[in-house]
PDB file of N, CA and C in Angstrom:
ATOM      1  N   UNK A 204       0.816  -1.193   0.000  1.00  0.00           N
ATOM      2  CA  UNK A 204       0.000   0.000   0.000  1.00  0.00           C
ATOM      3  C   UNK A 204       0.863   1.262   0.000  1.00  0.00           C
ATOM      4  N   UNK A 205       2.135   1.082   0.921  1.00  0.00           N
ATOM      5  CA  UNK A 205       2.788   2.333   0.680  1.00  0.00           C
ATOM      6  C   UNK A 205       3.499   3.020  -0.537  1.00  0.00           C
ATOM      7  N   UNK A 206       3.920   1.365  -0.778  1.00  0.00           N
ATOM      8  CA  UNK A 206       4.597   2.131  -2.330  1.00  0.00           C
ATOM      9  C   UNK A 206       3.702   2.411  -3.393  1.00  0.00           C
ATOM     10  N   UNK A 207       2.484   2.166  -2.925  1.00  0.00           N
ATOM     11  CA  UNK A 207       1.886   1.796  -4.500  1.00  0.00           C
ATOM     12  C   UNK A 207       1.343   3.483  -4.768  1.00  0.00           C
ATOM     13  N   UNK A 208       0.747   4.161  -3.182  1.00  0.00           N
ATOM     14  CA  UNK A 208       0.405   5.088  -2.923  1.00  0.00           C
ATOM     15  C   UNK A 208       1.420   6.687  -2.881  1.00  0.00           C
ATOM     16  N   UNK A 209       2.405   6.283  -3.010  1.00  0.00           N
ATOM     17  CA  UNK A 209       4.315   6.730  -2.737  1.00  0.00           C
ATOM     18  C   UNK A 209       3.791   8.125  -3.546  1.00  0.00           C
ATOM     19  N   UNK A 210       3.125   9.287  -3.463  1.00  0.00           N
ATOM     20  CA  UNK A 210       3.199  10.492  -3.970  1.00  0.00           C
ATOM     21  C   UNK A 210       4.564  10.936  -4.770  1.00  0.00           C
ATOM     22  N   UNK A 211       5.660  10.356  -4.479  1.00  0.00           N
ATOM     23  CA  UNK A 211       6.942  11.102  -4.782  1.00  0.00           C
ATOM     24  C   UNK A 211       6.996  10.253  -6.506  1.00  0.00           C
ATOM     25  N   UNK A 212       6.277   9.005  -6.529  1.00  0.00           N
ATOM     26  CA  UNK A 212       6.307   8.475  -7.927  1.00  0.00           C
ATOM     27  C   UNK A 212       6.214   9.329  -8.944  1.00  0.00           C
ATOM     28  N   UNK A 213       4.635   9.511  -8.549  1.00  0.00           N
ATOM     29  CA  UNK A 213       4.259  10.662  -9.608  1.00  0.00           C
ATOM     30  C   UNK A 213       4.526  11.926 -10.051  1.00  0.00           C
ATOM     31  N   UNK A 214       5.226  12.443  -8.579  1.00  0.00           N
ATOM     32  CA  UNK A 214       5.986  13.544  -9.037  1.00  0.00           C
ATOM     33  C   UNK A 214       7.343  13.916  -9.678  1.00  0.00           C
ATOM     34  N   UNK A 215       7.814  12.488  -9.902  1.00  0.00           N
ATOM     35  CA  UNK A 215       9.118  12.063 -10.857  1.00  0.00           C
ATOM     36  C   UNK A 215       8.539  11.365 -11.944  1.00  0.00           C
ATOM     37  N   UNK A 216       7.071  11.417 -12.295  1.00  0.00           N
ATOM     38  CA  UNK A 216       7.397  10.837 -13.523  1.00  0.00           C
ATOM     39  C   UNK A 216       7.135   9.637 -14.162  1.00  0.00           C
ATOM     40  N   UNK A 217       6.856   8.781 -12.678  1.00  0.00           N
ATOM     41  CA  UNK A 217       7.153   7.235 -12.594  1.00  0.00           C
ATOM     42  C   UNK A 217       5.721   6.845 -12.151  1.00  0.00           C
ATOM     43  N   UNK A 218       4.920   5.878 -12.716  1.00  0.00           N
ATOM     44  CA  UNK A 218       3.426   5.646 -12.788  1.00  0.00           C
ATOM     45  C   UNK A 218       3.469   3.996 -12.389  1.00  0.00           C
ATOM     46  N   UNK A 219       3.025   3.936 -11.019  1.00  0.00           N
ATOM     47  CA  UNK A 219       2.555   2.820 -10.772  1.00  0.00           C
ATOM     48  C   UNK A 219       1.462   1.939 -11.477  1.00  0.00           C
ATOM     49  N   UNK A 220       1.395   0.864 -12.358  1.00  0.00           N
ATOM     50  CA  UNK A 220       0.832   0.578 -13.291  1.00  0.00           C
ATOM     51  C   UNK A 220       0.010  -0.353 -13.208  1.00  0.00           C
ATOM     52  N   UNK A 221       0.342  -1.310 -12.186  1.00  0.00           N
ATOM     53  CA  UNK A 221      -0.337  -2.478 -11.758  1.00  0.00           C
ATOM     54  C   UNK A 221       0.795  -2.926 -10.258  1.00  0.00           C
ATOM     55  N   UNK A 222      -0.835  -3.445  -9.390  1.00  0.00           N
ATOM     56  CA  UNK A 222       0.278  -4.280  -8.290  1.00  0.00           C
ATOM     57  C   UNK A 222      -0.729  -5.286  -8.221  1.00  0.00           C
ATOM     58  N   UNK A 223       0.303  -6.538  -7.529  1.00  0.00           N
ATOM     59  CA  UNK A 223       0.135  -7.953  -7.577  1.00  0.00           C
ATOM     60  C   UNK A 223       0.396  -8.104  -5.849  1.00  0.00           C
ATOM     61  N   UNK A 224      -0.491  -9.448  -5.940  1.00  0.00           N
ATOM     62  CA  UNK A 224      -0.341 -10.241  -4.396  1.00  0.00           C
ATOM     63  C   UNK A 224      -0.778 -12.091  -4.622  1.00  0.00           C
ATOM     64  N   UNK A 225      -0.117 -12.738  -3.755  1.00  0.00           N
ATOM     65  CA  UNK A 225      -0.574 -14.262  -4.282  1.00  0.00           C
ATOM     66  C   UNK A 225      -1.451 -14.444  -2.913  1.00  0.00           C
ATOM     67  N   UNK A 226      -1.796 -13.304  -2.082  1.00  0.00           N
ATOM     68  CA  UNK A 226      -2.854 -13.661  -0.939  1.00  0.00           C
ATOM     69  C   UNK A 226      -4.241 -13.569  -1.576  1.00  0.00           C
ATOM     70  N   UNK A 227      -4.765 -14.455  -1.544  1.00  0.00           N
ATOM     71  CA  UNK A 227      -6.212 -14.327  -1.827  1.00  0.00           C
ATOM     72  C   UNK A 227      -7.320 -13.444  -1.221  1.00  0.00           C
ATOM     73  N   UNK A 228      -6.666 -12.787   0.232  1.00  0.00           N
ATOM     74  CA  UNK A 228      -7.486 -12.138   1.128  1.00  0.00           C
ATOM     75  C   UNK A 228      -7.271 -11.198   0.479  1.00  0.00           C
ATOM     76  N   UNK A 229      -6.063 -10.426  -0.600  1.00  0.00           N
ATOM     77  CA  UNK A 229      -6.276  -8.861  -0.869  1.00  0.00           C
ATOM     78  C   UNK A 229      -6.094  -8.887  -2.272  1.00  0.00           C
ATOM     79  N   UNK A 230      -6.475  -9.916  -3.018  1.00  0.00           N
ATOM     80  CA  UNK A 230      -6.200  -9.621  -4.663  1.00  0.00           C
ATOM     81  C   UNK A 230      -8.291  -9.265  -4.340  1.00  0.00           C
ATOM     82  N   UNK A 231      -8.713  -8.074  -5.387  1.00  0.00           N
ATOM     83  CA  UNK A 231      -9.233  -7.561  -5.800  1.00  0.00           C
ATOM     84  C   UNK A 231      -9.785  -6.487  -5.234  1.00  0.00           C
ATOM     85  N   UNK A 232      -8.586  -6.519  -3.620  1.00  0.00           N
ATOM     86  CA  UNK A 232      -8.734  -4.662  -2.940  1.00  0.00           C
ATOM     87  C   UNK A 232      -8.701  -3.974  -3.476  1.00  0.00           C
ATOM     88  N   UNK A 233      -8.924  -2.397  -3.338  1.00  0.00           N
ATOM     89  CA  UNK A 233      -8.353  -1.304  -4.264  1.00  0.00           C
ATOM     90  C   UNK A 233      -6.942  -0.622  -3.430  1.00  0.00           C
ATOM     91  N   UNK A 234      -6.029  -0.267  -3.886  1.00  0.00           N
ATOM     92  CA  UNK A 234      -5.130   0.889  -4.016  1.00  0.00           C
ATOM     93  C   UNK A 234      -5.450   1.536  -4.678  1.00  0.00           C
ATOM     94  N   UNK A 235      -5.550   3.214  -4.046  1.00  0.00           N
ATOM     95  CA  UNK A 235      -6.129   3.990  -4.907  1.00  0.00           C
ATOM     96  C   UNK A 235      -6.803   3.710  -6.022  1.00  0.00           C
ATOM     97  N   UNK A 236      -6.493   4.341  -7.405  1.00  0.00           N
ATOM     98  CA  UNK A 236      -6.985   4.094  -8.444  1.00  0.00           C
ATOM     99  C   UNK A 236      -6.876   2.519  -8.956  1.00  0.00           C
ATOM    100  N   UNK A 237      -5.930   1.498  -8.320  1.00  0.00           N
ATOM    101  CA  UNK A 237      -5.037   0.382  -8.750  1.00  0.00           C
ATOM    102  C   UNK A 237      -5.954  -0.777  -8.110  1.00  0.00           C
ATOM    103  N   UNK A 238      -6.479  -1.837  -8.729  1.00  0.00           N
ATOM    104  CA  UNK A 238      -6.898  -3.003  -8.192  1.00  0.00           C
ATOM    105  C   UNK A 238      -5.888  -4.465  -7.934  1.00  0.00           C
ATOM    106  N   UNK A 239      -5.918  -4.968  -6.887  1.00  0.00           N
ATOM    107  CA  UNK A 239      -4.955  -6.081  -6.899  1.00  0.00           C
ATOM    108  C   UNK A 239      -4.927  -6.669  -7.355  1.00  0.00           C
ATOM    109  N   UNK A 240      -4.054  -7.396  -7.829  1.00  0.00           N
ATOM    110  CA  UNK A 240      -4.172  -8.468  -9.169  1.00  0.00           C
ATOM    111  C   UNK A 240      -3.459  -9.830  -8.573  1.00  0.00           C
ATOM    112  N   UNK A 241      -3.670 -11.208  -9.082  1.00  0.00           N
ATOM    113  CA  UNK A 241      -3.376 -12.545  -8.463  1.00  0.00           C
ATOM    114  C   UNK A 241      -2.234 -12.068  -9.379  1.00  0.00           C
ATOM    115  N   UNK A 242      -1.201 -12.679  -8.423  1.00  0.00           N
ATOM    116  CA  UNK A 242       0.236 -13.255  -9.285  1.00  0.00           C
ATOM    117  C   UNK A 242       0.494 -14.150 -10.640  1.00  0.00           C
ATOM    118  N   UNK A 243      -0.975 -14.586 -11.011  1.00  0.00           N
ATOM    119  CA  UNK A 243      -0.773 -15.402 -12.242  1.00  0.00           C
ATOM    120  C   UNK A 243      -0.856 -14.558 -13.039  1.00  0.00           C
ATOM    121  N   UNK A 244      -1.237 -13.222 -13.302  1.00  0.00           N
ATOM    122  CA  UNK A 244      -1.730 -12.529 -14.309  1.00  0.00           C
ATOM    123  C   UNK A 244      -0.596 -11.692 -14.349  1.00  0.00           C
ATOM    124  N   UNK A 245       0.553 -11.894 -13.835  1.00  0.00           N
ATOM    125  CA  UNK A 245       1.844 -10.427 -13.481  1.00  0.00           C
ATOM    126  C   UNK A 245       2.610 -10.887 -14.719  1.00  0.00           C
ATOM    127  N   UNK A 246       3.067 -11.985 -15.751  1.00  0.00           N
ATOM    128  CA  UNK A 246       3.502 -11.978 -16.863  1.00  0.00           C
ATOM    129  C   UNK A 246       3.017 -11.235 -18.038  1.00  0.00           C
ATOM    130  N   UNK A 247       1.196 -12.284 -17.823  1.00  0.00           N
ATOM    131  CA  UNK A 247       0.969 -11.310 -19.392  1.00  0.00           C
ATOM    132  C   UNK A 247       0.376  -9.861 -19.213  1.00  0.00           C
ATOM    133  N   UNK A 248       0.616  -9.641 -18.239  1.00  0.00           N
ATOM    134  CA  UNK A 248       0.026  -7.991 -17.318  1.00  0.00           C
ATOM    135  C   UNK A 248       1.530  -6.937 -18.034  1.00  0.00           C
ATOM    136  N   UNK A 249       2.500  -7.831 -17.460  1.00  0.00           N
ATOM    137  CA  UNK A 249       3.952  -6.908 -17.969  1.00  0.00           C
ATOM    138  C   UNK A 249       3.586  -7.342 -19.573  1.00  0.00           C
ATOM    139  N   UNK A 250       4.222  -8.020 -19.591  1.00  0.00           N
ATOM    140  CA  UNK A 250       4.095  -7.925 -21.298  1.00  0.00           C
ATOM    141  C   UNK A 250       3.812  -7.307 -22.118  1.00  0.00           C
ATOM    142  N   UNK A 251       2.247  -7.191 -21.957  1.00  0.00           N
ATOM    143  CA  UNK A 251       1.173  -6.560 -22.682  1.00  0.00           C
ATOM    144  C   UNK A 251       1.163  -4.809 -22.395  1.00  0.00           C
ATOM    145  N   UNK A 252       1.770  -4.865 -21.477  1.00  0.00           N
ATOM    146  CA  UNK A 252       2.051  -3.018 -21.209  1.00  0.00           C
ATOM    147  C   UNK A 252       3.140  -2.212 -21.310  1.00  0.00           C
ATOM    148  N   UNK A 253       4.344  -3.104 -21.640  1.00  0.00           N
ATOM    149  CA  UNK A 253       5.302  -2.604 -21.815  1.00  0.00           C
ATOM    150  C   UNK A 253       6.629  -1.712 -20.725  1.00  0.00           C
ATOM    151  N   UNK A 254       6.066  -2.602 -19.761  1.00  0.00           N
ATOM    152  CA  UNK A 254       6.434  -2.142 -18.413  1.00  0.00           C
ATOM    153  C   UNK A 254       7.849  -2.293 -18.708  1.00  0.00           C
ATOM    154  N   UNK A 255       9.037  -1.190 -18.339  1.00  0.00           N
ATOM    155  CA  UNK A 255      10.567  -1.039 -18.502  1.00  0.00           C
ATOM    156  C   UNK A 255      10.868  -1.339 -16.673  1.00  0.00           C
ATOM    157  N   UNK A 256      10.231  -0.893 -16.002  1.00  0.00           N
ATOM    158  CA  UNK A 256      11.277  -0.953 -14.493  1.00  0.00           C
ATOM    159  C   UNK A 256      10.018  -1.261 -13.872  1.00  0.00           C
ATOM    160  N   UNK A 257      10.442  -2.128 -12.718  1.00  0.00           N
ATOM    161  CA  UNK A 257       9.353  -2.928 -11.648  1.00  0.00           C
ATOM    162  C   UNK A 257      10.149  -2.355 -10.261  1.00  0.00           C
ATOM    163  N   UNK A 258       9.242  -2.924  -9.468  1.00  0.00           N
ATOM    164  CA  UNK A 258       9.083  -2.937  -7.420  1.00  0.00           C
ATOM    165  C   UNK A 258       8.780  -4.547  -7.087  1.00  0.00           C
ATOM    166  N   UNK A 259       9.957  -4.589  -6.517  1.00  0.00           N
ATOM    167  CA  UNK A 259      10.191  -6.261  -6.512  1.00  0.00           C
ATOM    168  C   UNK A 259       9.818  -6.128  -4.525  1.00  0.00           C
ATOM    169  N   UNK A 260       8.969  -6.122  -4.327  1.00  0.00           N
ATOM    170  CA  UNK A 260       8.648  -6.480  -2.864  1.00  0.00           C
ATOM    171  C   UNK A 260       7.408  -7.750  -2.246  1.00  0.00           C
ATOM    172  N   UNK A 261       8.704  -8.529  -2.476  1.00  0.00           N
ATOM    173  CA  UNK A 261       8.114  -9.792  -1.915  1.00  0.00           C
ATOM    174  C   UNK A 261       9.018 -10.834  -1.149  1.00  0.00           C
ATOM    175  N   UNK A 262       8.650 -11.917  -0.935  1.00  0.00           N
ATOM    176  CA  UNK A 262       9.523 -12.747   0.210  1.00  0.00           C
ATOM    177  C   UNK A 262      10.724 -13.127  -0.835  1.00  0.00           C
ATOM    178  N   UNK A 263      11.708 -13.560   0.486  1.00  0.00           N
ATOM    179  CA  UNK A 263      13.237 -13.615  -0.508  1.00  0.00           C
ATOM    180  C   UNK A 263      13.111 -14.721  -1.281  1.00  0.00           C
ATOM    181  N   UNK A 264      12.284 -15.750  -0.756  1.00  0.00           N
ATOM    182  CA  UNK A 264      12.028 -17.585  -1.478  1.00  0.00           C
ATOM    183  C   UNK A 264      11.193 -17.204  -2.520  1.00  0.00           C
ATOM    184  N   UNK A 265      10.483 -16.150  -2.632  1.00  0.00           N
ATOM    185  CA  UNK A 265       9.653 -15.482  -4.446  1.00  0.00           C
ATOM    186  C   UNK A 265      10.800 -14.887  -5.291  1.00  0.00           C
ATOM    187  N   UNK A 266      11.330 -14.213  -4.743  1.00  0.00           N
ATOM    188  CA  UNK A 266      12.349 -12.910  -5.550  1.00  0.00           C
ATOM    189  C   UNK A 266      12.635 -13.674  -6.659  1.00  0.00           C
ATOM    190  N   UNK A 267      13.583 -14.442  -6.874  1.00  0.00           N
ATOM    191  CA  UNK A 267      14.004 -14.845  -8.125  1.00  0.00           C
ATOM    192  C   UNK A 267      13.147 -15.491  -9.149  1.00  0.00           C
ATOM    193  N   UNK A 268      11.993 -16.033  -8.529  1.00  0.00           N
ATOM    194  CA  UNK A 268      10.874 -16.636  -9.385  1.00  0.00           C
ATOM    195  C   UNK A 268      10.423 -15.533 -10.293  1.00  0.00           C
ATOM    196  N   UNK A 269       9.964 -14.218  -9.347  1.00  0.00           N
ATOM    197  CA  UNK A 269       9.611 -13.205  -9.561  1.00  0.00           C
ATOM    198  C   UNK A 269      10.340 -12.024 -10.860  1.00  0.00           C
ATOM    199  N   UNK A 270      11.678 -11.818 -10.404  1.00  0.00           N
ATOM    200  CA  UNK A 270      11.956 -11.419 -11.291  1.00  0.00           C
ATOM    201  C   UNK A 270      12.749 -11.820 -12.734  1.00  0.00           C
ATOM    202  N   UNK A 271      12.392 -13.509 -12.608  1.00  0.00           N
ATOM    203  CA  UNK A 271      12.355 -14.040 -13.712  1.00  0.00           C
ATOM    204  C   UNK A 271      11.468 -13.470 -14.783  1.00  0.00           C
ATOM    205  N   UNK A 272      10.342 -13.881 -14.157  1.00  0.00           N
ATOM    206  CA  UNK A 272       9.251 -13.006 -14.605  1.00  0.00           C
ATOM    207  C   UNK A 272       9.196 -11.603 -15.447  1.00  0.00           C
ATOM    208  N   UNK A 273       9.529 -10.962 -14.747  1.00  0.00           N
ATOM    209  CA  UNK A 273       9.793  -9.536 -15.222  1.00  0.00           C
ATOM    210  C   UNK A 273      10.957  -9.664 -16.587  1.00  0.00           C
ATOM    211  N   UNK A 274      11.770 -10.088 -16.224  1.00  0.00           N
ATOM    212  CA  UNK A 274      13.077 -10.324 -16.790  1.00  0.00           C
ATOM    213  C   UNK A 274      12.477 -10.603 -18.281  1.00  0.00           C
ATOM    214  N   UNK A 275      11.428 -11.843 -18.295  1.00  0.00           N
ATOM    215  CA  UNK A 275      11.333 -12.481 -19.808  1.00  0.00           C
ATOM    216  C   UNK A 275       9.923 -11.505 -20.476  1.00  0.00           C
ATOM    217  N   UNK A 276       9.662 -10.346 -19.772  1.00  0.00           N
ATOM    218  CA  UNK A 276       8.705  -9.718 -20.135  1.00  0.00           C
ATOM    219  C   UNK A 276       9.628  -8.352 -20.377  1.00  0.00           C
ATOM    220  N   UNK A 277      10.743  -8.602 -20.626  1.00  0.00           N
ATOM    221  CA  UNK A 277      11.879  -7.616 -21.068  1.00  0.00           C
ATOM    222  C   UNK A 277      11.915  -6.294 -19.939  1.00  0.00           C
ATOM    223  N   UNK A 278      11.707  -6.487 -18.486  1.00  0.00           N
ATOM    224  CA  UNK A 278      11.555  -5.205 -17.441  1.00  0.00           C
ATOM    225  C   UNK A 278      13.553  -5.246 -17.602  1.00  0.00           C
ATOM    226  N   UNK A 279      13.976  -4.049 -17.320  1.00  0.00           N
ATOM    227  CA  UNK A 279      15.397  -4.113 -17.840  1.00  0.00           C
ATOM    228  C   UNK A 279      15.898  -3.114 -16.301  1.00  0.00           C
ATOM    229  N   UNK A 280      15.187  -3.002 -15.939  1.00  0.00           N
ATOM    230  CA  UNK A 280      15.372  -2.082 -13.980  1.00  0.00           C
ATOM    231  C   UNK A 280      14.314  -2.539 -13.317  1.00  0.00           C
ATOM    232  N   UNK A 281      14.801  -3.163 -12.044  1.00  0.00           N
ATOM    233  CA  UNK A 281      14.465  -3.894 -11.095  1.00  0.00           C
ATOM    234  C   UNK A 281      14.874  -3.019  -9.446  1.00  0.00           C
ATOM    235  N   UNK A 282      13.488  -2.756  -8.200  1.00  0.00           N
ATOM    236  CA  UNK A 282      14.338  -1.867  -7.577  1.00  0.00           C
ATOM    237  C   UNK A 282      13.695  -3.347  -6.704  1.00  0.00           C
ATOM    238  N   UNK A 283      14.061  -3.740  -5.878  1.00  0.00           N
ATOM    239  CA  UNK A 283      14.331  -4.902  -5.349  1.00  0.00           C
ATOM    240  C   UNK A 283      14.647  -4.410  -3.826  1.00  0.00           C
ATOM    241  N   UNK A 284      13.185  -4.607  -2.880  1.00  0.00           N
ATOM    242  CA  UNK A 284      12.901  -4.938  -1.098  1.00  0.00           C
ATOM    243  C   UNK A 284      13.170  -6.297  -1.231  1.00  0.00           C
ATOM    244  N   UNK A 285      13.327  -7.367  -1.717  1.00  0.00           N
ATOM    245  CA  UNK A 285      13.506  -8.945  -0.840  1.00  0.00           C
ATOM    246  C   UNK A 285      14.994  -8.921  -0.316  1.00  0.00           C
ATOM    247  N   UNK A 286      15.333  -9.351   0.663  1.00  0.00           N
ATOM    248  CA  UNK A 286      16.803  -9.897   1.061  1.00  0.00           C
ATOM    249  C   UNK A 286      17.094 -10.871   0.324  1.00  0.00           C
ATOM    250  N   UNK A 287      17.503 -10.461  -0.934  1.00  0.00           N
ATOM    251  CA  UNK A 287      18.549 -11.531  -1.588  1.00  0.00           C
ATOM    252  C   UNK A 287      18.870 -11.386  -2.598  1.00  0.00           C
ATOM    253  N   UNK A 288      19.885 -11.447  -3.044  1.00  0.00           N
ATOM    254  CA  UNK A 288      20.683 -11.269  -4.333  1.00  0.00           C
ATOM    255  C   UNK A 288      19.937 -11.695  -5.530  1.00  0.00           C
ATOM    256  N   UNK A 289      19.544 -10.651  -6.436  1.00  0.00           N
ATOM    257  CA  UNK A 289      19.260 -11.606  -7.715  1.00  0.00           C
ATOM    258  C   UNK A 289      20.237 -12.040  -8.882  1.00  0.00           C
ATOM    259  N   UNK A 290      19.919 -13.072  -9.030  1.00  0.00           N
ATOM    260  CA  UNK A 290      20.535 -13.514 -10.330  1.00  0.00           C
ATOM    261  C   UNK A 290      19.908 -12.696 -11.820  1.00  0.00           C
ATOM    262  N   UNK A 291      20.462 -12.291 -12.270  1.00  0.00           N
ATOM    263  CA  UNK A 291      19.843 -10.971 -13.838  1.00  0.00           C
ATOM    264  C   UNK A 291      20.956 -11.343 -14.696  1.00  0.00           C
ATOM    265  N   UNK A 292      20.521 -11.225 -16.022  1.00  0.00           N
ATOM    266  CA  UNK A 292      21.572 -10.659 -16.542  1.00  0.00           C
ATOM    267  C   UNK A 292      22.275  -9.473 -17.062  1.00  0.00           C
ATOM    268  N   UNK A 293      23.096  -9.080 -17.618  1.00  0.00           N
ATOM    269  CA  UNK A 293      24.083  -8.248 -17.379  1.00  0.00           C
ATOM    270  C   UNK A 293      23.693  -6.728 -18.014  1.00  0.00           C
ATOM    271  N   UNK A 294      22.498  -7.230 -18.461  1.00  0.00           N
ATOM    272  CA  UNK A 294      21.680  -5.648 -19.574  1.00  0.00           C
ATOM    273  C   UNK A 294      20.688  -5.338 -18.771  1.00  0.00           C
ATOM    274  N   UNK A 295      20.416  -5.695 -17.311  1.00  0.00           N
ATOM    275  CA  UNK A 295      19.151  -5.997 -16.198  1.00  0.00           C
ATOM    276  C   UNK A 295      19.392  -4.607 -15.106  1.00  0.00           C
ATOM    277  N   UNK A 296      19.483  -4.022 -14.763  1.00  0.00           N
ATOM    278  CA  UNK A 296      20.148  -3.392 -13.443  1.00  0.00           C
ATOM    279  C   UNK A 296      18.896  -3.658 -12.239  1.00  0.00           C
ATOM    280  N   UNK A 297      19.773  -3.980 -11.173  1.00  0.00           N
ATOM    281  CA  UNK A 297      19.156  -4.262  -9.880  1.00  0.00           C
ATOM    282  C   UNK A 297      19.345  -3.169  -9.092  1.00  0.00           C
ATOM    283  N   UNK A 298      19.053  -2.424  -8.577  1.00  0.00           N
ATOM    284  CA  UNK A 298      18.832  -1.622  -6.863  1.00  0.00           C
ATOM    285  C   UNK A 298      18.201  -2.111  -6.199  1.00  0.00           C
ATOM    286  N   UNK A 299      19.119  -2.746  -4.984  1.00  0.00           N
ATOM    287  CA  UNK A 299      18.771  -3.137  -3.866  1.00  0.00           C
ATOM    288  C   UNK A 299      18.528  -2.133  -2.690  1.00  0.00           C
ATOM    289  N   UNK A 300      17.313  -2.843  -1.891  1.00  0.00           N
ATOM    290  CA  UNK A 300      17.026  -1.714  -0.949  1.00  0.00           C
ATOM    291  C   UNK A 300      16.662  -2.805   0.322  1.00  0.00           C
ATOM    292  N   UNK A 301      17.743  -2.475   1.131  1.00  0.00           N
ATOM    293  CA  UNK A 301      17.715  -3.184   2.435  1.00  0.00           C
ATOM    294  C   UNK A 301      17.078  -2.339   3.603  1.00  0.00           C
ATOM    295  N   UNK A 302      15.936  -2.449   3.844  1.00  0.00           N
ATOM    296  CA  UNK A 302      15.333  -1.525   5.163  1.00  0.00           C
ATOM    297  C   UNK A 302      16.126  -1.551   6.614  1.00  0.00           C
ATOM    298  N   UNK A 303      16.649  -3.074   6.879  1.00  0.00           N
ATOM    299  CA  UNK A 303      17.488  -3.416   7.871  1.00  0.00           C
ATOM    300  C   UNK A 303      18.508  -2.404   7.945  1.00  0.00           C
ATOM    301  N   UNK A 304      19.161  -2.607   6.969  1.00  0.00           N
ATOM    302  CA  UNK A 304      20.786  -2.131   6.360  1.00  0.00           C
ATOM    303  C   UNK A 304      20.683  -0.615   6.681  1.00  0.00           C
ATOM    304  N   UNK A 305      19.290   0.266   6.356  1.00  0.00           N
ATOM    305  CA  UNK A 305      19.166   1.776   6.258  1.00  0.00           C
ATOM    306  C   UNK A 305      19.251   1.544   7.973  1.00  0.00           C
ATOM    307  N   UNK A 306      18.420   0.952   8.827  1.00  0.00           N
ATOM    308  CA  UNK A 306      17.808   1.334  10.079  1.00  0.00           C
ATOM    309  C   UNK A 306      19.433   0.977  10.841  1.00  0.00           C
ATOM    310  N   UNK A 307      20.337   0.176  10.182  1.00  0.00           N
ATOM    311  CA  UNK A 307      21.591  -0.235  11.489  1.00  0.00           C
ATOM    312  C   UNK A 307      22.155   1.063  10.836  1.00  0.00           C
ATOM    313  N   UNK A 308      22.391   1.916   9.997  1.00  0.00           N
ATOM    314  CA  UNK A 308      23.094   2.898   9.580  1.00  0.00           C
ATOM    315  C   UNK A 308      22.114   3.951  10.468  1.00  0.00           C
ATOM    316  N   UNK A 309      21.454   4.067  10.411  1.00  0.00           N
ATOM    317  CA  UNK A 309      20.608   5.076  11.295  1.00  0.00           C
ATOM    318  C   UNK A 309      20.848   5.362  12.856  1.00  0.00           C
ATOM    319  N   UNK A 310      20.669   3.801  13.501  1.00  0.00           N
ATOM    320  CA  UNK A 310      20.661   3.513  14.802  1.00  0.00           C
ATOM    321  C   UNK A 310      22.018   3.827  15.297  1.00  0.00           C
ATOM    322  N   UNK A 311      23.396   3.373  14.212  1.00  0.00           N
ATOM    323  CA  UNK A 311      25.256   3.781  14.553  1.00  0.00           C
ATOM    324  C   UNK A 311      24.738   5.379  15.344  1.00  0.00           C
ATOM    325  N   UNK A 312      24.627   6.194  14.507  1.00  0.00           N
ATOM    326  CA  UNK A 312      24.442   7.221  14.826  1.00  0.00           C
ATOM    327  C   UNK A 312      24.093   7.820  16.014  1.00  0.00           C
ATOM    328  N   UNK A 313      22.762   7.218  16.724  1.00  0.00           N
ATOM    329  CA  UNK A 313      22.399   7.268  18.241  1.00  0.00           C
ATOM    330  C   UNK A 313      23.535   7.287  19.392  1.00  0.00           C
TER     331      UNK A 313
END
């Protein structure tokens, strides 16, 4: 909900296009304007829209399934919340974003 809702998207430019969940309790909630969508439909969903860069926030045992996914639906930027390295290839760019990693850099400070 937060990212999907993330005001700062739109004011760079960047249009949340579709979001996905494999919980059955919240595929056909609304986000804002955005309805949830089952995880089976996130291939021919990219595909068909031409989606260039994704929000990879899901468990670390999905991530790579996941941005397989993306990957063969030609997404070529990946900004990536799971803890774990993806495997991409080399025309792919990953940004990783460790929430942990920000909060022990935060907490040094205290």
């Amino acid at each position: 909900h937060a990212l999907a809702n993330y005001r700062a998207f739109g004011e760079n430019r960047f249009t949340i296009v579709g979001v996905f969940d494999q919980n059955p309790a919240l595929v056909g909630n609304s986000i804002g304007t955005l309805t949830v969508q089952p995880m089976e439909n996130l291939s021919d969903f990219i595909c068909n829209n031409g989606v260039d860069d994704a929000i990879l926030a899901v468990p670390a045992r999905a991530a790579q399934a996941v941005a397989d996914q993306l990957i063969a639906c030609k997404v070529r930027a990946i900004l990536n919340y799971a803890p774990i390295h993806l495997n991409v290839p080399k025309d792919v760019h990953v940004q990783h974003i460790d929430p942990a990693t920000h909060l022990q850099r935060m907490t040094y400070y205290l």
